[in-house]
mmCIF file of C-alpha atoms in Angstrom:
data_model
loop_
_atom_site.group_PDB
_atom_site.id
_atom_site.type_symbol
_atom_site.label_atom_id
_atom_site.label_comp_id
_atom_site.label_asym_id
_atom_site.label_seq_id
_atom_site.Cartn_x
_atom_site.Cartn_y
_atom_site.Cartn_z
ATOM 1 C CA GLU A 1 18.429 80.162 218.130
ATOM 2 C CA VAL A 2 19.180 78.700 221.540
ATOM 3 C CA GLN A 3 16.954 80.124 224.250
ATOM 4 C CA LEU A 4 17.068 79.353 227.955
ATOM 5 C CA VAL A 5 14.412 80.576 230.384
ATOM 6 C CA GLU A 6 14.850 80.178 234.113
ATOM 7 C CA SER A 7 11.988 80.375 236.591
ATOM 8 C CA GLY A 8 11.112 79.620 240.185
ATOM 9 C CA GLY A 9 13.125 82.264 242.004
ATOM 10 C CA VAL A 10 11.298 83.722 245.017
ATOM 11 C CA LEU A 11 11.810 85.003 248.549
ATOM 12 C CA VAL A 12 12.392 82.046 250.888
ATOM 13 C CA ASN A 13 13.186 81.715 254.581
ATOM 14 C CA PRO A 14 16.580 80.493 255.784
ATOM 15 C CA GLY A 15 16.543 76.719 256.059
ATOM 16 C CA GLY A 16 13.905 76.430 253.366
ATOM 17 C CA SER A 17 13.908 74.589 250.066
ATOM 18 C CA LEU A 18 13.296 75.722 246.531
ATOM 19 C CA ARG A 19 13.237 74.241 243.046
ATOM 20 C CA LEU A 20 14.351 76.264 240.047
ATOM 21 C CA SER A 21 13.535 75.354 236.449
ATOM 22 C CA CYS A 22 15.325 76.024 233.181
ATOM 23 C CA GLU A 23 13.447 75.456 229.938
ATOM 24 C CA GLY A 24 15.397 75.263 226.713
ATOM 25 C CA SER A 25 14.301 75.773 223.126
ATOM 26 C CA GLY A 26 15.879 76.114 219.701
ATOM 27 C CA PHE A 27 18.174 73.125 220.154
ATOM 28 C CA VAL A 28 18.066 69.398 220.888
ATOM 29 C CA PHE A 29 17.831 69.655 224.669
ATOM 30 C CA ALA A 30 18.427 65.928 225.228
ATOM 31 C CA ASN A 31 21.905 66.208 223.682
ATOM 32 C CA ALA A 32 23.013 69.134 225.850
ATOM 33 C CA TRP A 33 25.059 69.174 229.023
ATOM 34 C CA MET A 34 23.422 71.766 231.265
ATOM 35 C CA ASN A 35 24.789 73.860 234.107
ATOM 36 C CA TRP A 36 23.762 76.253 236.858
ATOM 37 C CA VAL A 37 25.891 79.316 237.562
ATOM 38 C CA ARG A 38 24.965 81.915 240.164
ATOM 39 C CA GLN A 39 25.837 85.532 240.849
ATOM 40 C CA ALA A 40 25.287 87.163 244.216
ATOM 41 C CA PRO A 41 24.311 90.849 244.084
ATOM 42 C CA GLY A 42 27.310 92.919 243.027
ATOM 43 C CA LYS A 43 29.579 89.864 243.003
ATOM 44 C CA GLY A 44 31.201 87.559 240.474
ATOM 45 C CA LEU A 45 30.091 84.335 238.831
ATOM 46 C CA GLU A 46 30.093 81.100 240.800
ATOM 47 C CA TRP A 47 29.690 77.679 239.213
ATOM 48 C CA VAL A 48 27.100 75.552 241.000
ATOM 49 C CA GLY A 49 26.865 72.269 239.105
ATOM 50 C CA ARG A 50 26.128 70.381 235.905
ATOM 51 C CA ILE A 51 24.152 67.460 234.541
ATOM 52 C CA ARG A 52 25.343 65.523 231.543
ATOM 53 C CA ALA A 53 23.110 64.315 228.757
ATOM 54 C CA PHE A 54 21.659 60.863 229.356
ATOM 55 C CA ALA A 55 23.775 59.623 226.445
ATOM 56 C CA GLN A 56 26.782 60.331 228.672
ATOM 57 C CA GLY A 57 25.113 58.855 231.770
ATOM 58 C CA GLY A 58 23.077 61.818 232.989
ATOM 59 C CA THR A 59 25.506 62.182 235.882
ATOM 60 C CA THR A 60 26.041 65.320 237.921
ATOM 61 C CA ASP A 61 28.983 67.287 239.321
ATOM 62 C CA PHE A 62 28.819 70.024 241.937
ATOM 63 C CA ALA A 63 31.140 72.599 243.401
ATOM 64 C CA ALA A 64 32.141 71.633 246.937
ATOM 65 C CA PRO A 65 29.915 74.180 248.757
ATOM 66 C CA PHE A 66 26.803 72.679 247.169
ATOM 67 C CA GLN A 67 27.455 68.940 247.403
ATOM 68 C CA GLY A 68 24.779 67.266 249.487
ATOM 69 C CA ARG A 69 22.634 70.378 249.654
ATOM 70 C CA PHE A 70 21.759 70.992 245.988
ATOM 71 C CA SER A 71 20.744 68.485 243.308
ATOM 72 C CA VAL A 72 20.154 68.748 239.573
ATOM 73 C CA SER A 73 17.798 66.714 237.428
ATOM 74 C CA ARG A 74 16.456 66.895 233.897
ATOM 75 C CA HIS A 75 13.278 66.028 232.062
ATOM 76 C CA ASP A 76 14.201 65.862 228.421
ATOM 77 C CA ASP A 77 10.639 65.291 227.211
ATOM 78 C CA GLY A 78 9.818 68.733 228.622
ATOM 79 C CA ASN A 79 13.149 70.290 227.628
ATOM 80 C CA THR A 80 13.647 71.260 231.266
ATOM 81 C CA MET A 81 16.395 71.081 233.849
ATOM 82 C CA TYR A 82 15.815 71.561 237.560
ATOM 83 C CA LEU A 83 17.913 72.758 240.491
ATOM 84 C CA MET A 84 16.652 71.549 243.854
ATOM 85 C CA MET A 85 18.070 73.579 246.708
ATOM 86 C CA THR A 86 17.690 72.602 250.361
ATOM 87 C CA GLY A 87 18.929 74.079 253.627
ATOM 88 C CA LEU A 88 19.041 77.515 252.057
ATOM 89 C CA LYS A 89 21.279 80.125 253.662
ATOM 90 C CA ILE A 90 21.253 83.898 253.436
ATOM 91 C CA GLU A 91 24.445 83.681 251.368
ATOM 92 C CA ASP A 92 22.572 81.659 248.708
ATOM 93 C CA THR A 93 20.849 84.889 247.704
ATOM 94 C CA ALA A 94 21.782 85.301 244.047
ATOM 95 C CA LEU A 95 20.693 85.414 240.445
ATOM 96 C CA TYR A 96 20.764 81.835 239.186
ATOM 97 C CA TYR A 97 21.615 81.307 235.527
ATOM 98 C CA CYS A 98 21.316 78.122 233.519
ATOM 99 C CA THR A 99 23.762 77.526 230.708
ATOM 100 C CA THR A 100 24.467 75.026 227.972
ATOM 101 C CA GLU A 101 27.935 73.521 228.112
ATOM 102 C CA GLY A 102 29.922 72.883 224.960
ATOM 103 C CA PHE A 103 26.792 72.506 222.862
ATOM 104 C CA THR A 104 27.644 75.006 220.156
ATOM 105 C CA TYR A 105 31.296 75.555 220.868
ATOM 106 C CA GLY A 106 34.113 73.781 222.674
ATOM 107 C CA PHE A 107 33.957 71.364 225.544
ATOM 108 C CA HIS A 108 33.525 72.879 228.969
ATOM 109 C CA SER A 109 32.518 76.332 227.778
ATOM 110 C CA HIS A 110 29.235 77.913 228.781
ATOM 111 C CA ASP A 111 28.064 78.866 225.325
ATOM 112 C CA SER A 112 24.475 79.990 225.952
ATOM 113 C CA TRP A 113 22.992 81.677 229.018
ATOM 114 C CA GLY A 114 19.508 82.422 230.220
ATOM 115 C CA GLN A 115 18.535 85.728 231.811
ATOM 116 C CA GLY A 116 18.534 84.285 235.312
ATOM 117 C CA THR A 117 16.025 83.891 238.126
ATOM 118 C CA LEU A 118 16.485 85.697 241.448
ATOM 119 C CA VAL A 119 16.529 83.756 244.699
ATOM 120 C CA THR A 120 16.355 85.778 247.894
ATOM 121 C CA VAL A 121 16.928 84.043 251.217
ATOM 122 C CA SER A 122 15.778 86.188 254.105
ATOM 123 C CA SER A 123 13.629 86.042 257.197
ATOM 124 C CA ALA B 1 38.472 80.888 242.530
ATOM 125 C CA LEU B 2 40.844 81.887 239.790
ATOM 126 C CA THR B 3 42.651 85.165 240.416
ATOM 127 C CA GLN B 4 42.011 88.173 238.216
ATOM 128 C CA SER B 5 43.037 91.784 238.661
ATOM 129 C CA ALA B 6 40.092 93.836 239.875
ATOM 130 C CA SER B 7 40.053 96.480 237.199
ATOM 131 C CA VAL B 8 41.810 97.893 234.163
ATOM 132 C CA SER B 9 41.195 101.085 232.257
ATOM 133 C CA ALA B 10 42.445 102.415 228.939
ATOM 134 C CA SER B 11 41.567 104.872 226.216
ATOM 135 C CA PRO B 12 39.733 103.998 223.013
ATOM 136 C CA GLY B 13 42.018 102.408 220.460
ATOM 137 C CA GLN B 14 44.464 101.066 223.022
ATOM 138 C CA SER B 15 45.026 97.399 223.853
ATOM 139 C CA ILE B 16 44.576 95.782 227.236
ATOM 140 C CA THR B 17 45.429 92.355 228.597
ATOM 141 C CA ILE B 18 43.610 90.726 231.506
ATOM 142 C CA SER B 19 45.305 87.902 233.377
ATOM 143 C CA CYS B 20 43.701 84.941 235.112
ATOM 144 C CA THR B 21 45.880 82.835 237.402
ATOM 145 C CA GLY B 22 44.979 79.347 238.517
ATOM 146 C CA SER B 23 46.877 76.198 239.360
ATOM 147 C CA ASN B 24 48.158 72.882 238.028
ATOM 148 C CA ASN B 25 44.675 71.489 238.719
ATOM 149 C CA ASP B 26 42.759 73.821 236.423
ATOM 150 C CA ILE B 27 44.342 76.217 233.926
ATOM 151 C CA GLY B 28 47.589 74.287 233.919
ATOM 152 C CA TYR B 29 45.859 70.913 233.576
ATOM 153 C CA TYR B 30 43.582 71.372 230.581
ATOM 154 C CA ASN B 31 43.118 73.678 227.604
ATOM 155 C CA TYR B 32 39.546 74.369 228.713
ATOM 156 C CA VAL B 33 39.828 78.047 229.564
ATOM 157 C CA SER B 34 36.943 80.302 228.580
ATOM 158 C CA TRP B 35 36.213 84.006 228.946
ATOM 159 C CA TYR B 36 32.898 85.773 229.428
ATOM 160 C CA GLN B 37 31.855 89.377 228.917
ATOM 161 C CA GLN B 38 29.116 90.775 231.137
ATOM 162 C CA VAL B 39 27.763 94.194 230.306
ATOM 163 C CA ALA B 40 25.981 95.868 233.216
ATOM 164 C CA GLY B 41 22.521 94.427 233.770
ATOM 165 C CA ARG B 42 22.949 91.686 231.187
ATOM 166 C CA ALA B 43 23.681 87.979 231.234
ATOM 167 C CA PRO B 44 27.271 86.925 230.528
ATOM 168 C CA ARG B 45 28.328 86.148 226.966
ATOM 169 C CA LEU B 46 31.019 83.722 225.839
ATOM 170 C CA VAL B 47 33.857 85.528 224.033
ATOM 171 C CA ILE B 48 36.693 82.942 224.129
ATOM 172 C CA PHE B 49 36.627 79.149 224.510
ATOM 173 C CA GLY B 50 39.314 76.496 224.431
ATOM 174 C CA VAL B 51 41.925 79.104 225.464
ATOM 175 C CA THR B 52 42.177 80.742 222.041
ATOM 176 C CA SER B 53 38.999 80.213 219.990
ATOM 177 C CA ARG B 54 36.302 82.810 219.312
ATOM 178 C CA PRO B 55 32.595 82.074 218.896
ATOM 179 C CA SER B 56 31.017 83.328 215.719
ATOM 180 C CA GLY B 57 29.988 86.944 216.035
ATOM 181 C CA VAL B 58 32.754 87.858 218.481
ATOM 182 C CA SER B 59 35.124 90.495 217.142
ATOM 183 C CA ASP B 60 38.642 89.397 216.219
ATOM 184 C CA ARG B 61 39.826 92.192 218.499
ATOM 185 C CA PHE B 62 39.347 89.634 221.285
ATOM 186 C CA SER B 63 42.084 87.034 221.647
ATOM 187 C CA GLY B 64 43.067 84.483 224.261
ATOM 188 C CA SER B 65 46.271 82.747 225.267
ATOM 189 C CA LYS B 66 47.796 80.737 228.087
ATOM 190 C CA SER B 67 51.177 80.254 229.690
ATOM 191 C CA GLY B 68 51.528 77.655 232.405
ATOM 192 C CA ASN B 69 48.868 78.277 235.046
ATOM 193 C CA THR B 70 47.898 81.724 233.751
ATOM 194 C CA ALA B 71 45.476 82.610 230.978
ATOM 195 C CA PHE B 72 45.171 85.942 229.233
ATOM 196 C CA LEU B 73 42.469 87.856 227.414
ATOM 197 C CA THR B 74 43.630 90.658 225.128
ATOM 198 C CA ILE B 75 41.304 93.259 223.698
ATOM 199 C CA SER B 76 42.878 95.323 220.961
ATOM 200 C CA GLY B 77 41.524 98.560 219.501
ATOM 201 C CA LEU B 78 39.448 99.141 222.622
ATOM 202 C CA GLN B 79 35.962 100.535 221.989
ATOM 203 C CA ALA B 80 33.344 102.075 224.259
ATOM 204 C CA GLY B 81 31.166 98.996 223.788
ATOM 205 C CA ASP B 82 33.877 96.826 225.358
ATOM 206 C CA GLU B 83 33.235 98.371 228.754
ATOM 207 C CA ALA B 84 32.094 95.458 230.897
ATOM 208 C CA ASP B 85 33.106 92.905 233.492
ATOM 209 C CA TYR B 86 35.180 90.015 232.162
ATOM 210 C CA PHE B 87 35.337 86.613 233.836
ATOM 211 C CA CYS B 88 37.658 83.718 233.122
ATOM 212 C CA ALA B 89 36.725 80.111 233.802
ATOM 213 C CA SER B 90 38.408 76.728 233.669
ATOM 214 C CA TYR B 91 37.470 73.090 233.887
ATOM 215 C CA THR B 92 39.367 71.332 236.670
ATOM 216 C CA SER B 93 40.918 67.953 237.389
ATOM 217 C CA SER B 94 38.057 67.358 239.870
ATOM 218 C CA ARG B 95 35.497 67.544 237.021
ATOM 219 C CA THR B 96 34.232 70.872 238.308
ATOM 220 C CA ASP B 97 34.351 74.367 236.845
ATOM 221 C CA VAL B 98 35.852 77.400 238.511
ATOM 222 C CA PHE B 99 35.425 81.088 237.670
ATOM 223 C CA GLY B 100 37.702 84.037 238.278
ATOM 224 C CA GLY B 101 36.594 86.950 240.416
ATOM 225 C CA GLY B 102 36.142 89.201 237.400
ATOM 226 C CA THR B 103 37.919 92.234 235.943
ATOM 227 C CA ARG B 104 36.114 95.490 235.306
ATOM 228 C CA VAL B 105 37.215 97.124 232.077
ATOM 229 C CA THR B 106 36.687 100.871 231.845
ATOM 230 C CA VAL B 107 37.077 102.773 228.615
ATOM 231 C CA LEU B 108 38.279 106.274 229.437
#
């Protein structure tokens, strides 16, 4: 069974930086494309970005609001993906989910989700 | 973001259809539309991928379709357990993903 566990969410000051982690188990992590999706309190889902498997180049894509401010990396030996966030703003307050993309089902579908880790940006 | 109606309500046993409108650069460009169910307090769950396909374990009461730049999720034989927020998503020509704003389904 695919399991994803996010961690690292805390209270951080505006302008600060934070690194989130997502550890996967129950599947071959190195073969998976991984994503971050966030959800502000009481709001909808917002796609943040993805990292491809190294077999497909390990490259990343980001939604426009996050380009240059957020980065994603992966450490396949530890079955872990990271989201590095810099220049945090109050509006970055959200529950951050990691997902697998097209691993079990079709391309470009988020087929497994973690439970999320809460990031709060406030002074 | 893709455009979804804010809410829909119906009685048990009825059918509902949720629409999700995008553009030529997302829904109209690829057949990579997916739908997610989010019950209150829970993580989202994939219910439709590739416009029309269902993951294993998802009831066949859930079906998806697409016409031009608009995708649809139909839930037939509505049940109390279907009460949730539903989000559409699409891959785009810019190699990004985009989600809809969500539709709240209420079972009367």
